[in-house]
XYZ file of C-alpha atoms in Angstrom:
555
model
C 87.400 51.449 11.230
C 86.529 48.537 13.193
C 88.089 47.231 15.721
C 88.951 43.918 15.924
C 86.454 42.599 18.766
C 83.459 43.778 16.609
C 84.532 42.403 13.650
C 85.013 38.513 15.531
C 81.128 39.733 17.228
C 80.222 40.251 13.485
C 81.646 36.969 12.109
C 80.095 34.752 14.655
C 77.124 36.595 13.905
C 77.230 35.671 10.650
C 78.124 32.063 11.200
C 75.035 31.751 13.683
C 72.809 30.601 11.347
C 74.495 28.076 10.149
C 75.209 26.272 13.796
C 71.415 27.096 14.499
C 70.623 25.320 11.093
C 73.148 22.245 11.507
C 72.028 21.544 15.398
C 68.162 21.697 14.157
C 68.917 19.105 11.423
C 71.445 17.181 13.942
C 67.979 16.895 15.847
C 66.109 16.189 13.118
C 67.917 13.088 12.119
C 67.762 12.470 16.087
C 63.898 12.338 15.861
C 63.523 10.471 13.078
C 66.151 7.775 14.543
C 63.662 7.703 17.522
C 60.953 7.354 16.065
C 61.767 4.517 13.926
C 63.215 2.836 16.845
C 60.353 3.113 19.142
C 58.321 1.874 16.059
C 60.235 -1.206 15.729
C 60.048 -1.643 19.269
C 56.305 -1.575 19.539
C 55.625 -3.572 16.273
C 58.294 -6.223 16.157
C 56.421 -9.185 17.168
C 54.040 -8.143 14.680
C 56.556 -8.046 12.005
C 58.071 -11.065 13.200
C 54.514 -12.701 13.015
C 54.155 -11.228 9.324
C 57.550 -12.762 8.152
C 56.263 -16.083 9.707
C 52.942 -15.834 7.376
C 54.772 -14.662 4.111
C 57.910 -17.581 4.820
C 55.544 -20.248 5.144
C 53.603 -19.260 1.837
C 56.894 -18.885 0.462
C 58.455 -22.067 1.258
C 55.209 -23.878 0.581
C 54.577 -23.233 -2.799
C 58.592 -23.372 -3.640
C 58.624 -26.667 -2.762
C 55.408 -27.980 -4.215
C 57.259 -28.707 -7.616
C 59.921 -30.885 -5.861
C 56.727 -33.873 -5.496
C 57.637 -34.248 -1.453
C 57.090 -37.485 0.538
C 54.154 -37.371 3.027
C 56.802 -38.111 5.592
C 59.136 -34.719 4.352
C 55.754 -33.201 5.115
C 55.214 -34.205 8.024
C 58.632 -33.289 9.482
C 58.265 -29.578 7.731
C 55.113 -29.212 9.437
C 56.298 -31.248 12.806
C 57.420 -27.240 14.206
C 54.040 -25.688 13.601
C 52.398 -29.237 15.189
C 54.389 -28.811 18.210
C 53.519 -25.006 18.516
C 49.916 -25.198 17.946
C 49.858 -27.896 20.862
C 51.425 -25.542 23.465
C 49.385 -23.055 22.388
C 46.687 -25.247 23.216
C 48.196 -26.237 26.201
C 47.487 -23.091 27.729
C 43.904 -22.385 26.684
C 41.932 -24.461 29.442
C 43.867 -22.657 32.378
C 43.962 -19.591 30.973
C 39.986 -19.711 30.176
C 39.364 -21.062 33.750
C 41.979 -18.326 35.530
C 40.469 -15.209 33.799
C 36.966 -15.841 34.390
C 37.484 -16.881 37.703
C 39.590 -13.561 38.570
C 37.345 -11.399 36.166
C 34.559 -11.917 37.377
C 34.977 -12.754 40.710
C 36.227 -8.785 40.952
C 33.042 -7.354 39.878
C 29.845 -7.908 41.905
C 26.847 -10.125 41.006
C 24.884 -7.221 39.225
C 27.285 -5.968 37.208
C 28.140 -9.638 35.587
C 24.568 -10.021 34.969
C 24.636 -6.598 32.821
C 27.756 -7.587 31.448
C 27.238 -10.820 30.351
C 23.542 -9.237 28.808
C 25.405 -6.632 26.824
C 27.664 -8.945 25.142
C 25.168 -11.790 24.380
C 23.131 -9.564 22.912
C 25.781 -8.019 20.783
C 26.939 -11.553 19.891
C 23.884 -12.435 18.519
C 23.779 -9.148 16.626
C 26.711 -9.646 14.801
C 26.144 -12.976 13.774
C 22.666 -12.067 12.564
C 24.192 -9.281 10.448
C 26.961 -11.907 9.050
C 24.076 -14.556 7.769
C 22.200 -11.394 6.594
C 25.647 -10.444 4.851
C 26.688 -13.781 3.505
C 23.245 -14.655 2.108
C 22.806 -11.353 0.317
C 26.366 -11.677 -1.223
C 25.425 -15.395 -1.879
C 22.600 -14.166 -3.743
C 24.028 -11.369 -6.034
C 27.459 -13.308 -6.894
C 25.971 -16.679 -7.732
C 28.901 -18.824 -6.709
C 27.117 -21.923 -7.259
C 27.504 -23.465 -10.845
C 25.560 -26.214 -11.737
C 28.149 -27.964 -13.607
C 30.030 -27.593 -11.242
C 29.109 -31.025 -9.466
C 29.992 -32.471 -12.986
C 33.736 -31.290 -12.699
C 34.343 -31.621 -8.949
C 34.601 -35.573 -7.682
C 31.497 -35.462 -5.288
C 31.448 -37.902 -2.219
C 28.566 -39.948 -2.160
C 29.430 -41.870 1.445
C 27.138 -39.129 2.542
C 23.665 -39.369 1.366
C 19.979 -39.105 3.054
C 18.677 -42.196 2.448
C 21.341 -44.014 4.558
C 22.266 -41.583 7.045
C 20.548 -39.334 9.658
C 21.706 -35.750 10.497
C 21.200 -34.011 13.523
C 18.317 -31.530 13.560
C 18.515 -27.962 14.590
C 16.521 -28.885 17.785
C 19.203 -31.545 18.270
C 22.238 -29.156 18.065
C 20.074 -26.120 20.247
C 19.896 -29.160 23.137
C 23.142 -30.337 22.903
C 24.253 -26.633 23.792
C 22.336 -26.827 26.972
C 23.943 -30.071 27.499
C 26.921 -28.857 27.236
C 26.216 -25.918 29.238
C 25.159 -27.372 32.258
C 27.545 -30.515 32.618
C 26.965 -33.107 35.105
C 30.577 -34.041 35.777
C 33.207 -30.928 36.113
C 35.929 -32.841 35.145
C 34.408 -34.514 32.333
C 33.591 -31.454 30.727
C 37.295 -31.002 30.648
C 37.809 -33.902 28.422
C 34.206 -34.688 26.773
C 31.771 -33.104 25.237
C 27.673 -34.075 24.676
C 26.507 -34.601 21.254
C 23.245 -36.192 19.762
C 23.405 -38.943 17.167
C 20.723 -41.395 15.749
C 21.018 -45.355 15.528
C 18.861 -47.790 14.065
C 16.140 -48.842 16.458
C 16.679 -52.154 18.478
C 14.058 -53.973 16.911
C 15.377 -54.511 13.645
C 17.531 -57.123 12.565
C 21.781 -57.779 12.650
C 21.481 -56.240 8.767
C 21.241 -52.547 10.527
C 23.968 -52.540 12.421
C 26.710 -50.966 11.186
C 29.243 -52.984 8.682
C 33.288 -53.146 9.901
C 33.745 -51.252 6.236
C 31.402 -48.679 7.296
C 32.787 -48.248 10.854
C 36.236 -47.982 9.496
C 35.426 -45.505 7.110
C 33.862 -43.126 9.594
C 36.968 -43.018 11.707
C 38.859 -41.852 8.529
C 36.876 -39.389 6.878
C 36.536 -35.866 7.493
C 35.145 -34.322 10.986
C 31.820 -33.242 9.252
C 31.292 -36.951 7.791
C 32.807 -39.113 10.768
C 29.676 -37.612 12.843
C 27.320 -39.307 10.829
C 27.106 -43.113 11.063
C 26.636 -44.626 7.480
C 24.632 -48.130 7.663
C 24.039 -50.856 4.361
C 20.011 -50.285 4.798
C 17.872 -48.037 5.588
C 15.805 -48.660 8.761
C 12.348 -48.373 9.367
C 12.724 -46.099 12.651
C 15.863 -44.215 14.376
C 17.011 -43.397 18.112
C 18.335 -40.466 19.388
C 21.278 -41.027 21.702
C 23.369 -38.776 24.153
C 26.822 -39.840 23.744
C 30.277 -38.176 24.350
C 32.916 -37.401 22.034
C 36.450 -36.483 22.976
C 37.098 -32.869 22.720
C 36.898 -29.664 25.964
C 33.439 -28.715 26.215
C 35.092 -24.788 26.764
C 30.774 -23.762 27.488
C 30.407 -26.024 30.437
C 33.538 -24.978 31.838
C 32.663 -21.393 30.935
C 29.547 -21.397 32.957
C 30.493 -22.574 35.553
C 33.200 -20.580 36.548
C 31.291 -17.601 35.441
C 28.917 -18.904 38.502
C 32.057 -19.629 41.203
C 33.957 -16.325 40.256
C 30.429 -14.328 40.621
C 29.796 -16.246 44.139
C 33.544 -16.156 45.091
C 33.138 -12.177 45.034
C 30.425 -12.331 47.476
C 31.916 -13.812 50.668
C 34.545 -11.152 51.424
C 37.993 -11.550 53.131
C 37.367 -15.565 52.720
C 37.957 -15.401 49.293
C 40.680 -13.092 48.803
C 43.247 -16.141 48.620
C 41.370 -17.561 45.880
C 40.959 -14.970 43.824
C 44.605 -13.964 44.195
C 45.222 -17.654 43.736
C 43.486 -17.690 40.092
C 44.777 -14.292 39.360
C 48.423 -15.682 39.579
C 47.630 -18.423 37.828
C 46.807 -16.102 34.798
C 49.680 -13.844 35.184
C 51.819 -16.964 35.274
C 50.156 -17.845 31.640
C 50.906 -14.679 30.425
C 54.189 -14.532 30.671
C 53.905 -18.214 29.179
C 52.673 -16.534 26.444
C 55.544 -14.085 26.342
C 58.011 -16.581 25.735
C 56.109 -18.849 23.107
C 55.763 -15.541 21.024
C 59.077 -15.464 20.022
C 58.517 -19.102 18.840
C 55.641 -17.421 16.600
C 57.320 -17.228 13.091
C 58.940 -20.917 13.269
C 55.415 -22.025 13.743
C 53.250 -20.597 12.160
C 55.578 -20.465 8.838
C 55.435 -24.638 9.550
C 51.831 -24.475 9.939
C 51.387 -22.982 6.764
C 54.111 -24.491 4.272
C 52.904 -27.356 6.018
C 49.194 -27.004 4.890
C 49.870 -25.899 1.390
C 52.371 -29.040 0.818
C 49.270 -31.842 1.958
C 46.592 -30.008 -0.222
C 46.322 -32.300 -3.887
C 46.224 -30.380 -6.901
C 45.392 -26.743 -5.566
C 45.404 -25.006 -8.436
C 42.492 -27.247 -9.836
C 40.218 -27.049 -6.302
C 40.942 -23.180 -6.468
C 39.797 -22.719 -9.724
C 36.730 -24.543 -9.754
C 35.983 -23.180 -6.361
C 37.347 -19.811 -7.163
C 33.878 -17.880 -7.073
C 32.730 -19.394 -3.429
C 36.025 -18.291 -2.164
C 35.478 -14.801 -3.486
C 32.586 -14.584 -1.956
C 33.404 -15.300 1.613
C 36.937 -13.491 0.963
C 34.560 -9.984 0.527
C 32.093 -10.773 3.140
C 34.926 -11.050 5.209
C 36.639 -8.022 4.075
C 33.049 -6.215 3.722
C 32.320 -6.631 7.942
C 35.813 -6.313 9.009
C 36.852 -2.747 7.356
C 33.499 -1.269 6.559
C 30.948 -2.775 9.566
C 32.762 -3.364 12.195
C 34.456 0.118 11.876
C 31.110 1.875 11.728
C 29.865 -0.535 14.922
C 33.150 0.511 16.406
C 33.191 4.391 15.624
C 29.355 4.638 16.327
C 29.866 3.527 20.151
C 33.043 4.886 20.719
C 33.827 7.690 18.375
C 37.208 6.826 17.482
C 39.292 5.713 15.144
C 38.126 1.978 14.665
C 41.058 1.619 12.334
C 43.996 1.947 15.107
C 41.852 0.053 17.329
C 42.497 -2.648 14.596
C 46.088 -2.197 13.695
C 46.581 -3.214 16.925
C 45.254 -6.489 16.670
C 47.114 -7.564 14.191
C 49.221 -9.989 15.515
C 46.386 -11.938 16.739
C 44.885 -12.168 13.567
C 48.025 -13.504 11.931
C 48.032 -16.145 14.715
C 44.411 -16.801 14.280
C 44.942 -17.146 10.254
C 47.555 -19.442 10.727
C 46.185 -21.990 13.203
C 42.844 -21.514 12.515
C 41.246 -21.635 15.838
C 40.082 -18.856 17.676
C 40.595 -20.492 20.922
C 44.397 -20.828 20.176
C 45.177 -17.483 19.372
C 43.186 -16.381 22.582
C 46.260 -16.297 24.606
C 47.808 -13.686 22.069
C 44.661 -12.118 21.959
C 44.526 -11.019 25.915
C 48.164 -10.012 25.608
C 47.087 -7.362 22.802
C 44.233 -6.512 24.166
C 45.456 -5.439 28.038
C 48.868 -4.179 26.940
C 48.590 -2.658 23.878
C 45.162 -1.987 23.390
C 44.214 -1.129 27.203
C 41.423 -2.475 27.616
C 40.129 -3.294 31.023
C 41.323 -6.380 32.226
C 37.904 -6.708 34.080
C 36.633 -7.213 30.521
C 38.691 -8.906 28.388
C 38.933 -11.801 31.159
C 34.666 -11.838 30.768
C 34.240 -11.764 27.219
C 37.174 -12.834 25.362
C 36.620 -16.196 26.609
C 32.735 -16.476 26.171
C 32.938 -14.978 22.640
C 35.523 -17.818 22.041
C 33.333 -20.403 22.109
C 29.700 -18.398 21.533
C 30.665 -15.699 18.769
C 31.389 -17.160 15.952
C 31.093 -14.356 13.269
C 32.934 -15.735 10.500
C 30.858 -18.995 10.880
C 27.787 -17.257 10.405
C 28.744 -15.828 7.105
C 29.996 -19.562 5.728
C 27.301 -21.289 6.666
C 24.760 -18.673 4.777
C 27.007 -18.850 1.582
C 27.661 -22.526 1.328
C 24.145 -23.432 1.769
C 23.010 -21.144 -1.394
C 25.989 -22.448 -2.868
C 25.060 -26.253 -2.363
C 21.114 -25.155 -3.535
C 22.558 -23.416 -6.493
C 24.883 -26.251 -7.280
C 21.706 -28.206 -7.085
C 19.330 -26.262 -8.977
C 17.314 -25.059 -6.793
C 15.125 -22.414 -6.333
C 14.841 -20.564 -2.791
C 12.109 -18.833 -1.736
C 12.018 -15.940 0.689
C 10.822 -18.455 3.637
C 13.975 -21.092 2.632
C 16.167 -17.639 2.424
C 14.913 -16.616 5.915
C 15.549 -20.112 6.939
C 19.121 -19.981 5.940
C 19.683 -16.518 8.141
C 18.244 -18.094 11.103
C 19.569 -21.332 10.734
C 22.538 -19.991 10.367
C 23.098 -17.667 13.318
C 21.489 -20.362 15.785
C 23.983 -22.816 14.336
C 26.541 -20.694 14.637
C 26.726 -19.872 18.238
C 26.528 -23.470 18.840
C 29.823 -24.505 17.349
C 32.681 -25.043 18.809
C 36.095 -23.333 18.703
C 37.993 -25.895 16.614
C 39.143 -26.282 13.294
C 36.476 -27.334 10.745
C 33.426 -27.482 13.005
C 31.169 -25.339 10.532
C 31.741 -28.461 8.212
C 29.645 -29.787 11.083
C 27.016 -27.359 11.206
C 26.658 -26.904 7.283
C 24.202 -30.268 7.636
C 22.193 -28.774 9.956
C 21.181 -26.100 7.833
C 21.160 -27.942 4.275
C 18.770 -30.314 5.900
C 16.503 -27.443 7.130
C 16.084 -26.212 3.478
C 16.058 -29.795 2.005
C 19.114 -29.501 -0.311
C 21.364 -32.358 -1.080
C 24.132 -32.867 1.194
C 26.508 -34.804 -0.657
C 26.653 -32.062 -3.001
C 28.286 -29.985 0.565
C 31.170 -32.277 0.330
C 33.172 -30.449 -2.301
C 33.687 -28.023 0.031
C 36.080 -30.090 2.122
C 38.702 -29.235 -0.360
C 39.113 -25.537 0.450
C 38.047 -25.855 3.859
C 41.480 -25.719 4.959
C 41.582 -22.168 3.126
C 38.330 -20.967 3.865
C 38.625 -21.837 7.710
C 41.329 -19.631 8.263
C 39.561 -16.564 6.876
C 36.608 -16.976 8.609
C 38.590 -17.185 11.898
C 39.947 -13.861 11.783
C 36.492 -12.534 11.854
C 35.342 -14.440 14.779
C 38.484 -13.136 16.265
C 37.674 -10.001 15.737
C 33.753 -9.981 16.724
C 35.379 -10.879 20.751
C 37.453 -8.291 20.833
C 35.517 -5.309 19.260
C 32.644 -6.895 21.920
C 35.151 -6.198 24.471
C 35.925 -2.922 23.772
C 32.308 -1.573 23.192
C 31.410 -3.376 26.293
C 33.469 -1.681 28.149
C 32.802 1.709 27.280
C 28.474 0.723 27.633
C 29.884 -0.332 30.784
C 32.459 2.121 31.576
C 30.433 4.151 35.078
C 29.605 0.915 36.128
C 33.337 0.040 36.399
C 34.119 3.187 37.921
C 31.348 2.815 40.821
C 32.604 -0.625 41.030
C 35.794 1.081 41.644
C 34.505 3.637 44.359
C 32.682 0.561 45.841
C 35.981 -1.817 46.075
C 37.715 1.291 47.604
C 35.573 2.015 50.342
C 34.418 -1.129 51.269
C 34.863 -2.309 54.763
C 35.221 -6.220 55.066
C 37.018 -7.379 52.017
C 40.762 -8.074 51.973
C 41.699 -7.846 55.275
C 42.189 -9.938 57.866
C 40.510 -9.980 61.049
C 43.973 -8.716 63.204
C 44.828 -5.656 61.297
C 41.745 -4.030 62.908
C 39.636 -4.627 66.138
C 36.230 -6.112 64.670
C 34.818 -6.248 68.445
C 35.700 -2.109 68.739
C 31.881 -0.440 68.438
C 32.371 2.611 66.111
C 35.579 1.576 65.000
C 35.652 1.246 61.093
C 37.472 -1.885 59.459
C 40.349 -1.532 57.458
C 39.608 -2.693 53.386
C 43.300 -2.751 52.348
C 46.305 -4.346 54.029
C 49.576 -2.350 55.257
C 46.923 0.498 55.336
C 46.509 2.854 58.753
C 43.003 4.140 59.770
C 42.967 6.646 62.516
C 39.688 6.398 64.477
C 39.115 9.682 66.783
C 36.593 9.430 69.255
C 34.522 12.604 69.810
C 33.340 12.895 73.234
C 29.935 14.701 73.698
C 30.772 17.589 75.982
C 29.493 18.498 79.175
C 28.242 21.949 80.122
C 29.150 22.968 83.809
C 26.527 23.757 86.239
């Protein structure tokens, strides 16, 4: 018989299990609780960007039946107005405070290499999105020729009584631009080229009050050409200055004072502390318009789709060119640029881009690479961790150099027009297009609609008809915001494979910066007149300096 001790031993033997198996799915359930909390705690401004996108498409085309009033247009898309312009509002210090502090922390030789590596992959990438868009252009055949019969063409723009700007004209104006004679200017003008009729023809040249008027109306591609009621015998190139940032002047030259800055020691430690608050001031700027994200952009969006006539007719006859730079798009974001990514770093390009969401959202929505920029350094040195060294050097140049998805529109819209047009490309008018295109596309600017711009430059260099380019104006609005995510995307893939090319130059940058001996402080936390005394290189920091004594043998 048992006694009654073993047989309560026995029972709670037997029950065992079951506590083991009820406290293992107790912290289970535990786990998965976690885990789905820390998930929404790392992604929710990305889903709260995402229901901003799918609202606004949404409550655009639900309201589209109900025939709106352009001014209950205006006042839906009043929100996203007002967010795009603080958004904007922060690009010219931010721009200015990172390169200043990036570079400015990183010595003259390692900018040089630096800025080498990711000009060079710039110009790769856009070479291989011309390549891309002109070989799609060429197997999909988006251009119908009856197409000009269907679509209302506008004829304001036409050779005979205009003159475009050559390719030579648009290559100069980036030097220009570059290397601006007024600082401040630069932050409110910009250099461009444009040709009037010569002086010594008659009043019947100058420009009509019609023509004038109608230029200040059109669209930004057409109001940079200057239409005239004759054609005259000779044209003059002219410098002038259009409103806008020119963001490459700007860039320079605080690539230059950063680099310089860097190289006078404890003198500049105020500034560059100075410029670095300045940019962590932005940032948390940034922090709070976030949250502002889905009220905006859904108003940018509804907005857009509200103002656009007829959209199911422009998307239909248009439906093949969008295709095509929808899957040269998709083609170089989740097949090339993984592969570019995975070959450098080995690994996984596809969480690299997951995490860089958010800023692609933002860059869809406003389409403007230089307004989702401040979103874009948040991702990038938070999430992403990439060095801040980096991101503050090339984020900002690729915003207004690397224009990827620019590269890839300009190649397929100018086969398009030809095709439109009937005509036949060779392989040197093909090879034209490439080129064209990727010059071209580094020289445009990071606004809304400037490849409209730089579509002339390259119709003209293969002779096709340019008032055939402007049906294109009616999906531009569409189109734009595609090709933005993939210049988005070319900076900050540039800035992660930069840094890792980069990566023992950073670290001996960081031995360098620890050990060096006349940097950050001042000239009272150690004796600079004491010989053999070394100089401390970090404040509240102790040295102990033992003098050894050379003994001295007895006699």
């Amino acid at each position: 018989m048992c006694s009654v001790d073993e047989m309560a031993q026995s029972q709670q033997h037997f029950l065992k299990p079951e506590l083991v198996l009820n406290r293992n799915e107790k912290l289970l359930m535990a786990e998965r609780q976690t885990s789905w909390r820390r998930f929404l705690e790392d992604n929710k401004l990305i889903l709260v960007t995402l229901s901003g996108v799918l609202l606004g498409v949404i409550i655009g085309f639900s309201l589209r039946p109900l025939g709106l009033s352009t001014d209950t247009v205006m006042l839906i898309a009043y929100p996203g107005e007002l967010f795009m312009r603080v958004l904007k509002l922060m690009i010219l210090p931010l721009v200015i405070a990172s390169l200043i502090s990036g570079s400015s922390s990183l010595n003259a030789k390692l900018n040089g290499k630096i800025a080498l590596r990711t000009f060079v992959y710039f110009l790769v990438t856009s070479l291989l999105n011309a390549i891309l868009g002109t070989l799609l252009a060429l197997a999909i055949h988006p251009g119908n020729p009856n197409l000009e019969e269907t679509v209302v063409v506008d004829t304001t723009v036409s050779s005979p009584t205009v003159r475009t700007v050559s390719l030579m004209d648009s290559i100069l104006d980036l030097g220009r631009n570059i290397f601006p004679d007024n600082i401040f200017q630069a932050a409110l003008q910009q250099a461009h080229t444009v040709y009037v009729p010569s002086k010594s023809g008659t009043e019947a040249l100058l420009p009509s009050d019609s023509a004038t008027n109608a230029s200040t109306t059109s669209t930004p591609a057409v109001a940079s050409l200057t239409q005239w009621p004759e054609q005259p015998n000779e044209w003059t190139r002219v410098v002038e200055y259009r409103p806008g940032t020119n963001s490459l002047g700007i860039v320079f030259f605080c690539l230059v004072f950063g680099t310089l800055l860097g190289t006078i020691g404890s003198r500049g430690y105020v500034v560059v502390q100075f410029f670095s608050a300045i940019f962590e001031v932005i940032m948390r700027m940034v922090t709070g318009v976030m949250w502002l994200t889905p009220i905006g952009i859904s108003s940018l969006i509804a907005g857009k789709i509200l103002s656009v006539q007829d959209i199911a007719f422009v998307m239909t006859q248009l439906a093949w060119f969008i295709f095509t730079i929808a899957l040269g798009v998709l083609l170089y974001q989740w097949v090339i640029l993984q592969a570019i990514y995975f070959v450098f770093l080995r690994k996984n390009p596809f969480k690299f881009y997951l995490g860089l969401v958010q800023p692609i959202l933002t860059g869809f929505a406003t389409a403007s690479t230089a307004a989702a920029l401040p979103l874009t350094f948040r991702c990038m040195n938070e999430r992403l961790k990439i060095d801040s060294r980096i991101t503050r050097f090339v984020l900002p140049i690729g915003c207004n150099i690397n224009m990827d998805g620019t590269a890839l529109f300009i190649a397929v819209a100018s086969i398009f027009v030809a095709q439109m047009s009937n005509m036949a490309l060779n392989a040197g008018q093909v090879v034209t297009v490439i080129l064209t295109s990727t010059a071209a596309s580094m020289s445009s600017a990071s606004i809304p609609s400037a490849a409209l711009v730089l579509l002339l430059i390259a119709l003209s260099a293969i002779d096709a008809p340019i008032n055939n380019a402007t049906i294109l104006f009616a999906v531009d609005w569409f189109v734009d915001r595609i090709r933005t995510t993939n210049n988005l995307l070319g900076d900050c893939y540039a800035a992660a494979i930069v840094e890792y090319l980069s990566r023992h130059e950073l670290q001996a940058s960081d031995i360098d910066a620890y050990y060096k001996d006349d940097d950050v402080t001042s000239d009272d936390q150690c004796d600079p007149e004491a010989n053999g005394k070394r100089k401390s290189s970090f404040p509240n920091s102790v040295i102990l300096n033992v003098e050894v004594s050379t003994p001295v043998s007895n006699p």
